[in-house]
Amino acid sequence: MSAPLSIPDVTFVVAAYNSADTIMRAIESALSQEGVTVEVIVVDDCSTDATPALVAAIRDLRVRLIALDRNRGPGGARNAGIGAARGKWIGVLDSDDTVRPDRLRRMIERADSAGAQIAVDNIDVVSLGGGSLRMFPEAQLARMPQLTLPAFIGSNILFRSEHNFGYMKPVFERRFLENNGLRFDETLRIGEDYILLASALACGGRCAVEPSAGYIYHIREGSISRVLRLEHIDAMIAADEAFLQRYALDAQAQEMQRKRMRGFRQARSFLVLVDQLKKRSLAGAFKTALADPLALRHLGMPIAARLRRLAARLLHPPSHAPMTAVERSPLGDDPHISKG
């Protein structure tokens, strides 16, 4: 049994919901960090499986369990963990992902050398079959020693790319979060990661970039696709509007934000068209496109091919295919929704 540490270097916050099949793997990877001291806080968000029992049975005093009395979603669960954290640094680990043993040592060294309060690193994506793909070319990240707010916002524009910097899992200096009153937005079920890092950068936080991949994103059954919903887009728009009211952005960040908001509007128009197609209402889809210039713009964008494929599936579905409209989501990742 390991002795407890009053002030560990790093606190891993793990929000868990029905994660009995992966939670032990995630915890073991966090405890295996080399060159730093760690604690792991698992926040069980009202699981109905054996997740809390498995964590409670762990005899390593570096592991603590917080069992919530009501489901608060990913942001709320993580906030509970942050509130209980003792570490100098705080990192989020999804309950079905893992980290490499040298990850936090590399990130903290990178942050310390840059005088940064935040650090991000590369990600390896492991498929259902066990294959691994690096999310970002290391050379690309090596040319970007610090992640700036304009670059971060510009990377997170819907339908621009399959992967964006919003997938990165930052570690934050706990004192920086406390001094700036930063927490996850509990009203969001998608995009809460983005808003927290954007807010930290808008507060003047410096974010160091470690090009190597220390975080391992495990794709599970059900985590590849997600139904895009209007309420998701509307919630993210509202969160961005609140972000803009709270922080003053420089000209470059403002320009990237305008592009991001245009992306939201385009996504919203796309979803309206998809809804019409799901109803097999080509006349309604055509009417919607005529009434919305942004929808018409989709005809000249890569999304048009996606829309045409969707229309073909909906109007002429294979006999074995269910009538659903599922698209790979560019909205980011959420441990309660996108996985499991």
Rosetta silent file (secondary structure, phi, psi, omega in degrees, C-alpha in Angstrom):
SEQUENCE: MSAPLSIPDVTFVVAAYNSADTIMRAIESALSQEGVTVEVIVVDDCSTDATPALVAAIRDLRVRLIALDRNRGPGGARNAGIGAARGKWIGVLDSDDTVRPDRLRRMIERADSAGAQIAVDNIDVVSLGGGSLRMFPEAQLARMPQLTLPAFIGSNILFRSEHNFGYMKPVFERRFLENNGLRFDETLRIGEDYILLASALACGGRCAVEPSAGYIYHIREGSISRVLRLEHIDAMIAADEAFLQRYALDAQAQEMQRKRMRGFRQARSFLVLVDQLKKRSLAGAFKTALADPLALRHLGMPIAARLRRLAARLLHPPSHAPMTAVERSPLGDDPHISKG
SCORE:     score description
SCORE:     0.000 S_00000001
   1 L     0.000  130.498 -177.877    0.000    0.000    0.000 S_00000001
   2 L   -81.744  144.939  178.233    1.392    3.373   -1.036 S_00000001
   3 L   -75.449  143.422  179.731    1.639    6.176    1.473 S_00000001
   4 L   -69.224  150.010  178.943   -0.568    9.193    0.778 S_00000001
   5 L  -111.939  127.976 -177.211    1.065   12.354   -0.522 S_00000001
   6 L   -69.266  -40.797 -179.989   -0.115   15.670    0.882 S_00000001
   7 L  -131.274   85.045  177.651    0.866   17.662   -2.200 S_00000001
   8 L   -70.542  159.468  176.541    1.326   15.420   -5.258 S_00000001
   9 L   -64.608  -41.190 -172.757    2.730   16.850   -8.457 S_00000001
  10 E  -135.381  138.434  167.988   -0.358   15.876  -10.440 S_00000001
  11 E  -109.333  121.587  170.455   -3.991   15.092   -9.750 S_00000001
  12 E   -88.479  126.163  174.958   -5.725   13.001  -12.402 S_00000001
  13 E  -104.789  120.487 -177.741   -9.453   13.698  -12.462 S_00000001
  14 E  -118.764  109.160  174.044  -11.430   10.816  -13.937 S_00000001
  15 E   -83.702  125.160 -173.512  -15.147   11.333  -14.530 S_00000001
  16 E  -125.492  133.488  174.861  -16.735    7.893  -14.658 S_00000001
  17 L  -142.511  111.377 -178.425  -20.158    6.755  -15.757 S_00000001
  18 L    50.768   54.466 -174.031  -20.826    3.027  -16.256 S_00000001
  19 L  -114.133   27.278 -173.945  -17.122    2.463  -16.895 S_00000001
  20 L   -58.939  -29.865 -176.890  -16.629   -0.898  -15.176 S_00000001
  21 L   -80.658  -11.806 -176.380  -15.005   -2.420  -18.248 S_00000001
  22 L  -131.074  -13.002 -170.050  -12.306    0.267  -18.605 S_00000001
  23 H   -63.623  -37.021 -178.491  -11.896    2.161  -15.330 S_00000001
  24 H   -67.189  -38.556  177.276   -9.175   -0.062  -13.879 S_00000001
  25 H   -61.804  -42.872  179.573   -7.076    0.255  -17.029 S_00000001
  26 H   -63.521  -46.177 -179.047   -7.351    4.052  -16.875 S_00000001
  27 H   -63.447  -44.652 -179.452   -6.414    4.196  -13.175 S_00000001
  28 H   -60.326  -39.137  179.352   -3.471    1.841  -13.579 S_00000001
  29 H   -67.451  -37.187  178.408   -2.049    3.966  -16.382 S_00000001
  30 H   -67.005  -40.720 -179.437   -2.358    7.113  -14.251 S_00000001
  31 H   -71.557  -15.540 -177.481   -0.642    5.479  -11.275 S_00000001
  32 L   -88.802    9.611  179.131    2.200    4.300  -13.531 S_00000001
  33 L   -61.258  137.328 -177.524    3.494    7.824  -14.183 S_00000001
  34 L  -107.235  136.245  174.371    7.275    8.042  -13.910 S_00000001
  35 L    86.693   -1.639  176.625    9.196   10.996  -12.508 S_00000001
  36 L  -139.971  155.604  173.967    6.188   12.670  -10.870 S_00000001
  37 L   -95.167  144.483 -173.748    3.980   11.950   -7.873 S_00000001
  38 E  -135.672  157.205  162.712    0.285   11.497   -8.566 S_00000001
  39 E  -130.669  153.677  179.994   -3.120   11.104   -7.027 S_00000001
  40 E  -123.785  121.137  176.390   -6.180    9.862   -8.899 S_00000001
  41 E  -109.252  113.634  176.753   -9.647   11.176   -8.089 S_00000001
  42 E   -97.598  122.454  178.797  -12.422    9.133   -9.659 S_00000001
  43 E  -106.906  108.535  179.869  -15.767   10.913   -9.662 S_00000001
  44 E   -84.404  121.701 -173.558  -18.583    8.440  -10.187 S_00000001
  45 L   -96.928   56.599  178.067  -21.489   10.189  -11.880 S_00000001
  46 L    64.399   48.270  176.001  -24.264    7.880  -10.604 S_00000001
  47 L   -63.074  151.508  175.524  -23.180    4.760  -12.458 S_00000001
  48 L  -108.314    6.016  177.522  -25.565    1.827  -12.496 S_00000001
  49 L  -110.040 -158.603 -174.212  -22.839   -0.778  -13.001 S_00000001
  50 L   -85.626    9.584 -176.063  -19.915   -1.929  -10.840 S_00000001
  51 H   -52.579  -55.348 -177.033  -17.774    1.168  -11.431 S_00000001
  52 H   -64.021  -34.058  179.788  -17.925    2.615   -7.883 S_00000001
  53 H   -67.181  -40.265  178.938  -17.448   -0.784   -6.261 S_00000001
  54 H   -62.442  -44.432 -178.104  -14.342   -1.490   -8.334 S_00000001
  55 H   -69.368  -40.685 -178.988  -12.782    1.854   -7.433 S_00000001
  56 H   -62.964  -25.962 -177.893  -13.736    1.579   -3.749 S_00000001
  57 L   -81.610   -8.672  179.942  -11.952   -1.767   -3.571 S_00000001
  58 L   -70.022  130.166 -175.959   -8.608   -0.281   -4.626 S_00000001
  59 L   -97.998    7.243  176.805   -6.220   -0.302   -1.677 S_00000001
  60 L   -84.428  119.327 -176.025   -3.791    2.284   -3.065 S_00000001
  61 L   -68.941   -7.169  174.702   -4.185    5.463   -0.982 S_00000001
  62 L   -76.990   -9.798 -178.168   -3.328    7.559   -4.017 S_00000001
  63 E  -105.969  127.413  176.748   -6.788    6.721   -5.381 S_00000001
  64 E  -124.000  144.521  178.448   -9.877    8.481   -4.046 S_00000001
  65 E  -112.337  129.893  170.556  -13.506    7.938   -4.991 S_00000001
  66 E  -115.961  118.757  179.472  -16.137   10.660   -5.006 S_00000001
  67 E  -103.277  112.977 -179.485  -19.648    9.304   -5.546 S_00000001
  68 L   -74.078  147.657 -179.995  -22.067   11.998   -6.680 S_00000001
  69 L   -89.426   -6.185  173.507  -25.624   11.875   -5.394 S_00000001
  70 L  -149.778  152.887 -179.671  -27.018   13.082   -8.724 S_00000001
  71 L   -72.120  120.494 -177.717  -25.824   12.902  -12.316 S_00000001
  72 L  -110.512    1.288 -179.474  -24.029   16.135  -13.138 S_00000001
  73 H    78.053  174.751 -175.038  -22.631   15.250  -16.554 S_00000001
  74 H   -61.183  -41.574 -179.737  -18.972   15.339  -17.578 S_00000001
  75 H   -66.182  -43.925 -179.985  -18.379   18.967  -16.619 S_00000001
  76 H   -65.338  -41.076  178.932  -19.992   18.664  -13.223 S_00000001
  77 H   -64.026  -42.879  179.118  -18.185   15.438  -12.397 S_00000001
  78 H   -66.188  -38.229  178.060  -14.839   16.927  -13.357 S_00000001
  79 H   -61.967  -37.972  176.928  -15.529   20.066  -11.340 S_00000001
  80 H   -62.100  -39.339  178.239  -16.150   17.920   -8.272 S_00000001
  81 H   -67.814  -41.760  178.522  -12.767   16.292   -8.834 S_00000001
  82 H   -62.110  -39.565 -179.871  -11.012   19.617   -9.333 S_00000001
  83 H   -63.311  -27.079 -179.134  -12.527   20.895   -6.111 S_00000001
  84 H   -96.989   -4.307 -173.553  -11.028   17.960   -4.207 S_00000001
  85 L   -69.942  145.377  176.224   -7.649   17.979   -5.965 S_00000001
  86 L  -113.712  -13.788 -173.025   -4.416   18.545   -4.046 S_00000001
  87 L   -68.289  156.474  174.840   -1.920   18.341   -6.884 S_00000001
  88 L   -67.240  -35.884  178.356    0.082   21.245   -8.239 S_00000001
  89 E  -116.776  149.871  178.236   -1.127   20.238  -11.704 S_00000001
  90 E  -124.633  128.363  176.547   -4.529   18.883  -12.738 S_00000001
  91 E  -127.053  143.313  177.539   -5.105   16.628  -15.702 S_00000001
  92 E   -95.804  133.463  175.269   -8.313   15.092  -17.027 S_00000001
  93 L  -127.600  120.134  177.054   -8.317   11.433  -18.000 S_00000001
  94 L   -68.738  148.755 -170.845  -11.408    9.929  -19.596 S_00000001
  95 L   -69.173  -12.321  177.097  -12.455    6.681  -17.963 S_00000001
  96 L  -113.528   13.866  177.274  -11.928    4.652  -21.132 S_00000001
  97 L  -112.982  175.459  178.528   -8.578    6.161  -22.132 S_00000001
  98 E  -139.430  167.898  176.416   -4.997    5.702  -20.905 S_00000001
  99 E  -129.624  150.510  177.967   -1.772    7.682  -20.599 S_00000001
 100 L   -78.413  154.117 -173.146    1.833    6.683  -21.214 S_00000001
 101 L   -60.497  -29.341 -177.039    4.164    6.483  -18.185 S_00000001
 102 L   -98.103    9.332 -173.009    6.320    9.477  -19.170 S_00000001
 103 H   -60.607  -56.215 -174.119    3.466   11.753  -20.210 S_00000001
 104 H   -69.030  -33.303  176.219    3.192   14.066  -17.208 S_00000001
 105 H   -61.031  -46.187  179.331    6.931   14.328  -16.691 S_00000001
 106 H   -61.718  -45.260 -176.015    7.352   15.497  -20.288 S_00000001
 107 H   -67.602  -41.369 -179.526    4.462   17.944  -20.112 S_00000001
 108 H   -68.690  -40.304  176.415    5.477   19.504  -16.813 S_00000001
 109 H   -61.141  -42.073  178.996    9.080   19.876  -17.939 S_00000001
 110 H   -63.274  -43.800  179.909    7.858   21.522  -21.125 S_00000001
 111 H   -65.698  -44.351 -179.204    5.598   23.888  -19.172 S_00000001
 112 H   -61.621  -41.593 -178.544    8.273   24.772  -16.628 S_00000001
 113 H   -68.662  -25.572 -179.133   10.825   25.597  -19.317 S_00000001
 114 H   -97.559   -0.909 -175.117    8.299   27.853  -21.086 S_00000001
 115 L    62.531   36.118 -174.197    6.958   29.495  -17.925 S_00000001
 116 L   -99.870  153.113  177.584    3.529   28.126  -18.888 S_00000001
 117 L  -102.470   -3.781 -177.973    0.506   27.405  -16.731 S_00000001
 118 E  -139.536  149.305  173.200   -0.985   24.918  -19.225 S_00000001
 119 E  -143.274  143.331  174.684    0.442   22.116  -21.333 S_00000001
 120 E  -128.065  161.532  177.571   -0.991   19.966  -24.119 S_00000001
 121 E  -142.481 -179.880 -179.057    0.437   17.022  -26.006 S_00000001
 122 E   -76.447  170.629 -176.322   -0.199   14.772  -28.975 S_00000001
 123 E  -134.445  137.240  168.703   -2.709   11.915  -29.013 S_00000001
 124 E  -102.503  130.572  179.251   -2.618    8.350  -30.289 S_00000001
 125 E  -102.717  119.259 -179.109   -5.984    7.004  -31.420 S_00000001
 126 E  -103.744  124.006 -175.626   -6.367    3.259  -30.934 S_00000001
 127 L   -80.365  173.826  178.717   -9.051    1.612  -33.038 S_00000001
 128 L   -59.989  -32.026 -179.527  -11.379   -1.223  -32.114 S_00000001
 129 L   -84.531   -2.316  178.357   -9.011   -3.616  -33.886 S_00000001
 130 L    99.137   -6.623  177.710   -5.985   -2.397  -31.952 S_00000001
 131 L   -70.191  151.322 -176.711   -4.420   -0.268  -34.683 S_00000001
 132 E  -122.899  139.101  179.073   -2.908    3.062  -33.653 S_00000001
 133 E  -135.055  129.432  177.999   -2.864    6.385  -35.485 S_00000001
 134 E   -75.665  129.753 -173.843   -1.131    9.571  -34.356 S_00000001
 135 L   -68.702  -44.081 -178.622   -3.632   12.442  -34.362 S_00000001
 136 L  -123.508  138.572  174.139   -1.226   15.249  -35.252 S_00000001
 137 L   -59.004  132.578 -178.605    2.127   15.050  -37.083 S_00000001
 138 H   -60.251  -34.157 -179.798    4.856   15.636  -34.504 S_00000001
 139 H   -63.347  -35.483  178.070    6.612   18.021  -36.897 S_00000001
 140 H   -63.425  -45.496 -179.328    3.489   20.196  -36.978 S_00000001
 141 H   -72.606  -30.766  179.290    3.389   20.484  -33.192 S_00000001
 142 H   -65.046  -27.056  177.794    7.163   20.963  -32.966 S_00000001
 143 L   -81.131   -0.954 -176.181    6.745   24.126  -35.049 S_00000001
 144 L  -128.616   75.336 -176.037    4.222   25.393  -32.487 S_00000001
 145 L   -61.049  -25.204  176.565    5.997   25.584  -29.108 S_00000001
 146 E  -132.207  142.000  176.130    2.997   27.400  -27.631 S_00000001
 147 L   -92.577  118.449 -178.989   -0.706   27.105  -28.386 S_00000001
 148 L   -95.710  163.954  179.822   -2.240   30.559  -28.739 S_00000001
 149 H   -63.364  -45.837  177.750   -5.896   31.500  -28.432 S_00000001
 150 H   -59.179  -41.140  179.326   -6.306   32.422  -32.143 S_00000001
 151 H   -65.450  -38.296 -179.522   -4.758   29.111  -33.200 S_00000001
 152 H   -67.926  -45.926  178.769   -6.951   27.191  -30.789 S_00000001
 153 H   -63.507  -44.698 -177.914  -10.169   28.889  -31.889 S_00000001
 154 H   -62.488  -28.450  178.056   -9.216   28.577  -35.553 S_00000001
 155 H   -75.318  -22.330 -173.937   -8.660   24.864  -35.170 S_00000001
 156 L  -104.923   55.514  175.170  -12.128   24.386  -33.676 S_00000001
 157 L  -111.177  125.716 -173.060  -14.315   25.379  -36.607 S_00000001
 158 L   -58.785  139.346  174.228  -16.905   22.779  -37.531 S_00000001
 159 L    72.105    5.868  178.955  -16.399   20.753  -40.701 S_00000001
 160 L   -79.548  -38.606 -177.211  -12.911   22.207  -41.326 S_00000001
 161 L  -155.062  161.213 -179.981  -10.993   19.062  -40.358 S_00000001
 162 L   -70.340  -39.166 -179.187  -11.492   15.641  -38.847 S_00000001
 163 L  -120.523  144.411  177.308   -9.247   16.409  -35.880 S_00000001
 164 L  -139.841  172.604 -176.293   -8.690   19.693  -34.106 S_00000001
 165 H   -67.441  -11.515  176.103   -6.841   20.960  -31.063 S_00000001
 166 H   -67.080  -17.142  176.845  -10.039   20.605  -29.052 S_00000001
 167 H   -76.572  -19.357 -177.711   -9.277   16.889  -28.814 S_00000001
 168 L   -63.551  147.578 -179.493   -6.121   17.620  -26.813 S_00000001
 169 L  -109.031   94.304 -175.427   -6.234   16.863  -23.093 S_00000001
 170 L   -72.926  157.901  165.043   -4.504   19.756  -21.304 S_00000001
 171 E  -112.019  139.827 -176.076   -2.990   19.776  -17.859 S_00000001
 172 E  -118.337  143.246  168.871   -3.508   22.958  -15.850 S_00000001
 173 E   -68.053  123.374 -174.853   -1.620   24.477  -12.969 S_00000001
 174 H   -59.520  -40.251  179.771   -4.169   24.211  -10.171 S_00000001
 175 H   -60.788  -36.213  178.456   -3.275   27.609   -8.754 S_00000001
 176 H   -65.256  -42.868  177.080   -3.958   29.184  -12.152 S_00000001
 177 H   -61.761  -44.501 -178.497   -7.420   27.639  -12.289 S_00000001
 178 H   -64.861  -46.028 -176.448   -8.183   28.803   -8.776 S_00000001
 179 H   -63.310  -28.241 -176.978   -6.873   32.344   -9.260 S_00000001
 180 L  -105.615    6.135  177.818   -8.982   32.807  -12.385 S_00000001
 181 L    60.278   39.085 -175.153  -12.119   31.030  -11.198 S_00000001
 182 L   -95.093  129.641  175.341  -11.963   28.533  -14.050 S_00000001
 183 L  -146.640  167.732  174.809  -14.149   25.442  -14.110 S_00000001
 184 L   -69.083  146.746  175.598  -15.941   23.307  -16.686 S_00000001
 185 L   -78.525  111.465 -174.705  -19.288   24.626  -17.915 S_00000001
 186 L   -76.358   -8.962  177.937  -21.770   22.190  -16.377 S_00000001
 187 L   -81.733  -12.461 -177.064  -24.529   23.193  -18.791 S_00000001
 188 L   -99.402  134.472  170.763  -22.618   21.633  -21.699 S_00000001
 189 L  -101.753  -14.962  176.057  -22.599   17.934  -22.510 S_00000001
 190 L  -136.496  132.362  176.233  -20.486   18.555  -25.604 S_00000001
 191 L    93.508    4.594 -179.649  -17.760   21.163  -25.937 S_00000001
 192 H   -68.041  -30.539  176.646  -17.029   21.751  -22.251 S_00000001
 193 H   -63.067  -44.036 -178.540  -13.358   20.897  -22.828 S_00000001
 194 H   -60.364  -49.232 -175.501  -13.086   23.565  -25.507 S_00000001
 195 H   -62.381  -38.263 -179.071  -14.602   26.340  -23.412 S_00000001
 196 H   -65.406  -47.470 -178.864  -12.325   25.659  -20.434 S_00000001
 197 H   -68.356  -39.891  177.180   -9.097   25.766  -22.452 S_00000001
 198 H   -60.495  -41.019  179.240  -10.272   28.778  -24.480 S_00000001
 199 H   -65.651  -40.288  178.724  -11.097   30.581  -21.226 S_00000001
 200 H   -62.960  -40.612  177.799   -7.701   29.716  -19.750 S_00000001
 201 H   -68.955  -38.214  179.728   -5.961   31.117  -22.825 S_00000001
 202 H   -67.339  -25.087  176.635   -8.186   34.212  -22.784 S_00000001
 203 L   -76.287   -4.470 -178.016   -7.144   34.792  -19.152 S_00000001
 204 L    99.492    9.191  177.751   -3.565   35.097  -20.329 S_00000001
 205 L   -67.290  137.389  175.328   -2.489   31.541  -19.655 S_00000001
 206 L   -93.547  135.070 -175.280    0.525   30.324  -21.586 S_00000001
 207 E  -120.124  110.303  177.814    0.128   26.861  -23.067 S_00000001
 208 E   -80.494  148.945 -178.086    3.215   24.794  -23.862 S_00000001
 209 E  -116.019  122.007  174.189    3.000   22.106  -26.544 S_00000001
 210 E   -99.648  114.335 -174.009    4.644   18.694  -26.160 S_00000001
 211 E   -67.426  -25.356 -177.359    4.822   17.128  -29.660 S_00000001
 212 E   -73.723  158.495 -177.663    5.039   13.523  -28.459 S_00000001
 213 E   -96.288  112.232  177.482    1.885   11.497  -27.867 S_00000001
 214 E  -109.808  -15.517 -178.987    1.310   10.706  -24.209 S_00000001
 215 E  -102.908  134.821 -178.266   -2.476   10.419  -24.241 S_00000001
 216 E  -116.738  114.232 -178.711   -4.109    7.332  -25.768 S_00000001
 217 E   -93.382  113.847 -177.304   -7.672    7.749  -27.005 S_00000001
 218 E   -96.015  116.592  175.313   -9.365    4.350  -27.181 S_00000001
 219 L   -77.225  129.748  178.770  -12.195    4.082  -29.663 S_00000001
 220 L  -117.572  169.599  175.545  -14.941    1.857  -28.344 S_00000001
 221 L   -56.756  123.578  179.490  -18.137    0.498  -29.811 S_00000001
 222 L    94.388   -4.266 -176.164  -20.415    3.498  -30.255 S_00000001
 223 L   -97.341   -7.705 -176.253  -17.687    6.137  -29.975 S_00000001
 224 L   -79.927  -40.044 -175.623  -17.018    6.677  -33.690 S_00000001
 225 L  -120.206  155.050  176.608  -20.339    8.227  -34.662 S_00000001
 226 E  -148.969  142.772  175.712  -22.830   10.439  -32.956 S_00000001
 227 L   -72.595  125.345  175.631  -26.129   11.898  -34.024 S_00000001
 228 L   -78.439  131.880 -177.401  -25.756   15.653  -34.463 S_00000001
 229 L  -125.547  148.740  179.236  -28.566   17.491  -32.763 S_00000001
 230 H   -60.469  -36.105 -178.250  -29.722   21.079  -32.903 S_00000001
 231 H   -65.177  -30.211  176.055  -29.657   21.353  -29.112 S_00000001
 232 H   -65.026  -48.356 -179.990  -25.931   20.557  -29.119 S_00000001
 233 H   -61.707  -45.238 -178.409  -25.213   23.340  -31.590 S_00000001
 234 H   -62.211  -39.095  179.133  -27.475   25.775  -29.744 S_00000001
 235 H   -66.316  -38.613  179.011  -25.788   25.020  -26.407 S_00000001
 236 H   -70.038  -37.693  175.749  -22.342   25.569  -27.892 S_00000001
 237 H   -61.103  -45.157  179.499  -23.418   28.833  -29.506 S_00000001
 238 H   -61.651  -40.298  179.647  -24.750   30.024  -26.142 S_00000001
 239 H   -66.004  -39.405  177.634  -21.493   29.014  -24.437 S_00000001
 240 H   -66.592  -37.995  177.912  -19.439   30.895  -27.024 S_00000001
 241 H   -64.498  -39.546  176.335  -21.605   33.975  -26.611 S_00000001
 242 H   -65.743  -38.325  177.189  -21.043   33.868  -22.848 S_00000001
 243 H   -59.779  -44.472 -178.608  -17.316   33.425  -23.476 S_00000001
 244 H   -68.131  -30.829  177.394  -17.271   36.541  -25.673 S_00000001
 245 H   -71.880  -28.159 -175.431  -19.107   38.556  -23.023 S_00000001
 246 H   -86.109  -33.684 -171.864  -16.584   37.550  -20.379 S_00000001
 247 L  -121.582  143.433  174.046  -13.307   38.007  -22.267 S_00000001
 248 L   -92.854  121.144 -177.246  -11.866   40.718  -24.513 S_00000001
 249 L  -100.999  149.567  174.535  -10.191   39.115  -27.542 S_00000001
 250 L   -75.095  174.668 -172.678   -7.495   40.585  -29.737 S_00000001
 251 H   -60.740  -40.789 -178.208   -8.160   41.175  -33.441 S_00000001
 252 H   -67.352  -42.667  178.297   -6.788   37.832  -34.576 S_00000001
 253 H   -66.078  -37.491  177.597   -8.778   35.871  -32.023 S_00000001
 254 H   -61.733  -40.811  178.949  -11.906   37.849  -32.911 S_00000001
 255 H   -64.568  -42.568  177.089  -11.509   36.923  -36.562 S_00000001
 256 H   -64.220  -36.346  179.277  -11.136   33.247  -35.715 S_00000001
 257 H   -66.541  -38.852  177.249  -14.190   33.493  -33.455 S_00000001
 258 H   -61.150  -41.247  178.239  -16.254   35.000  -36.279 S_00000001
 259 H   -65.674  -37.859  178.966  -15.288   32.046  -38.474 S_00000001
 260 H   -64.412  -42.415  179.402  -16.185   29.641  -35.678 S_00000001
 261 H   -66.879  -35.942  174.959  -19.630   31.201  -35.288 S_00000001
 262 H   -62.578  -37.964  177.174  -20.176   30.996  -39.045 S_00000001
 263 H   -61.914  -39.456  176.287  -19.313   27.331  -38.773 S_00000001
 264 H   -61.891  -44.538 -178.616  -21.985   26.890  -36.116 S_00000001
 265 H   -64.579  -38.415  177.508  -24.570   28.583  -38.315 S_00000001
 266 H   -65.299  -40.828  178.744  -23.601   26.389  -41.258 S_00000001
 267 H   -63.846  -38.956 -179.787  -23.851   23.299  -39.084 S_00000001
 268 H   -64.068  -44.000  178.048  -27.262   24.388  -37.891 S_00000001
 269 H   -61.840  -40.007  178.236  -28.471   24.858  -41.459 S_00000001
 270 H   -59.939  -43.035 -178.391  -27.081   21.457  -42.338 S_00000001
 271 H   -66.538  -33.486  175.952  -29.017   19.838  -39.503 S_00000001
 272 H   -64.712  -42.389  177.539  -32.242   21.444  -40.667 S_00000001
 273 H   -62.800  -42.789  179.078  -31.650   19.978  -44.122 S_00000001
 274 H   -60.261  -40.633 -179.844  -30.877   16.582  -42.602 S_00000001
 275 H   -62.032  -40.706  177.523  -34.115   16.724  -40.633 S_00000001
 276 H   -64.621  -39.417  179.943  -36.059   17.348  -43.835 S_00000001
 277 H   -68.425  -36.127  176.735  -34.283   14.478  -45.549 S_00000001
 278 H   -61.201  -32.325  178.444  -35.024   12.166  -42.638 S_00000001
 279 L   -84.167    3.858 -177.217  -38.670   12.983  -43.216 S_00000001
 280 L    57.711   35.100 -179.449  -38.132   12.186  -46.923 S_00000001
 281 L  -107.478   82.581  178.502  -39.227   15.701  -47.669 S_00000001
 282 H   -65.459  -33.778  177.713  -37.075   16.804  -50.582 S_00000001
 283 H   -63.987  -41.136  178.340  -39.470   19.684  -51.177 S_00000001
 284 H   -65.760  -40.078  178.161  -38.989   20.792  -47.576 S_00000001
 285 H   -63.780  -42.076  179.377  -35.214   20.495  -47.865 S_00000001
 286 H   -63.750  -42.226  178.909  -35.247   22.529  -51.064 S_00000001
 287 H   -63.381  -41.558  178.472  -37.444   25.166  -49.427 S_00000001
 288 H   -62.356  -42.173 -179.313  -35.122   25.321  -46.415 S_00000001
 289 H   -64.802  -40.714  179.054  -32.084   25.741  -48.668 S_00000001
 290 H   -66.138  -35.059 -177.051  -33.737   28.551  -50.610 S_00000001
 291 H   -79.047  -16.204 -174.129  -34.730   30.323  -47.412 S_00000001
 292 L  -126.675  104.282 -179.777  -31.258   30.041  -45.860 S_00000001
 293 H   -56.072  -33.845  178.967  -28.239   31.340  -47.824 S_00000001
 294 H   -65.105  -35.286  177.369  -25.915   29.454  -45.485 S_00000001
 295 H   -66.037  -39.984  178.047  -27.653   26.217  -46.396 S_00000001
 296 H   -62.293  -33.246 -179.984  -27.157   26.981  -50.075 S_00000001
 297 H   -62.535  -24.833 -179.841  -23.455   27.471  -49.440 S_00000001
 298 H   -60.375  -25.427 -177.898  -23.222   23.828  -48.421 S_00000001
 299 H   -65.051  -22.111  178.796  -23.613   22.914  -52.080 S_00000001
 300 H  -105.144   10.800 -177.284  -20.120   24.232  -52.708 S_00000001
 301 L  -112.564  161.066  176.336  -18.543   22.781  -49.586 S_00000001
 302 L   -55.009  -26.268 -178.996  -17.167   19.305  -48.776 S_00000001
 303 H   -63.648  -21.325 -178.926  -20.214   18.824  -46.606 S_00000001
 304 H   -60.882  -40.498  178.498  -22.292   18.594  -49.813 S_00000001
 305 H   -62.559  -39.205  177.392  -20.902   15.140  -50.557 S_00000001
 306 H   -63.054  -41.331 -179.883  -21.847   14.077  -47.039 S_00000001
 307 H   -66.445  -40.592  179.505  -25.334   15.463  -47.555 S_00000001
 308 H   -64.893  -40.249  178.013  -25.731   13.663  -50.890 S_00000001
 309 H   -64.430  -40.097  179.457  -24.664   10.362  -49.338 S_00000001
 310 H   -63.951  -43.187  179.251  -27.079   10.910  -46.500 S_00000001
 311 H   -61.419  -41.784  179.649  -29.912   11.682  -48.909 S_00000001
 312 H   -62.760  -40.538 -179.686  -29.185    8.521  -50.883 S_00000001
 313 H   -67.336  -39.105 -176.054  -29.253    6.399  -47.733 S_00000001
 314 H   -74.221  -36.016 -178.106  -32.460    7.942  -46.498 S_00000001
 315 H   -84.682  -27.349 -179.430  -34.330    7.761  -49.794 S_00000001
 316 L  -135.839   64.399 -176.173  -32.997    4.360  -50.841 S_00000001
 317 L   -70.021  142.993  171.254  -31.906    2.582  -47.640 S_00000001
 318 L   -59.142  153.307 -175.753  -30.477   -0.940  -47.868 S_00000001
 319 L   -62.443  -25.277 -177.142  -32.931   -3.530  -46.622 S_00000001
 320 L   -94.172   -4.179 -172.384  -30.711   -4.275  -43.610 S_00000001
 321 L   -96.012  135.409  175.853  -30.042   -0.645  -42.627 S_00000001
 322 L   -72.514  155.610  179.908  -32.066    1.197  -39.975 S_00000001
 323 L   -83.444   81.104  177.866  -33.544    4.570  -40.869 S_00000001
 324 L  -132.599  162.624  177.617  -31.172    6.795  -38.945 S_00000001
 325 L  -122.152   90.443 -177.333  -28.995    9.774  -39.761 S_00000001
 326 L  -113.362  126.823  179.127  -25.686    9.283  -38.010 S_00000001
 327 E  -124.094  151.196  173.086  -22.656   11.316  -38.963 S_00000001
 328 L   -64.011  127.838 -173.095  -19.160   11.430  -37.537 S_00000001
 329 L   -87.488  134.327  172.693  -19.318   14.348  -35.176 S_00000001
 330 L   -92.206   13.359 -170.312  -16.849   17.253  -35.306 S_00000001
 331 L   -83.450   -2.876 -177.260  -18.121   18.436  -31.935 S_00000001
 332 L   102.817 -165.960 -170.788  -15.367   17.030  -29.787 S_00000001
 333 L  -128.737  147.172 -172.495  -15.422   14.285  -27.237 S_00000001
 334 L  -145.568  122.135 -173.113  -17.455   13.602  -24.158 S_00000001
 335 L   -68.181  -20.080 -179.324  -17.004   10.605  -21.856 S_00000001
 336 L   -91.174  -17.022 -173.318  -20.719   10.304  -21.070 S_00000001
 337 L  -119.091  -49.486 -168.621  -21.954   10.553  -24.651 S_00000001
 338 L   -79.664  -16.090 -178.293  -19.343    9.830  -27.263 S_00000001
 339 L  -126.926  146.591  171.664  -18.012    6.617  -25.782 S_00000001
 340 L    84.656    0.000    0.000  -19.626    3.551  -24.389 S_00000001
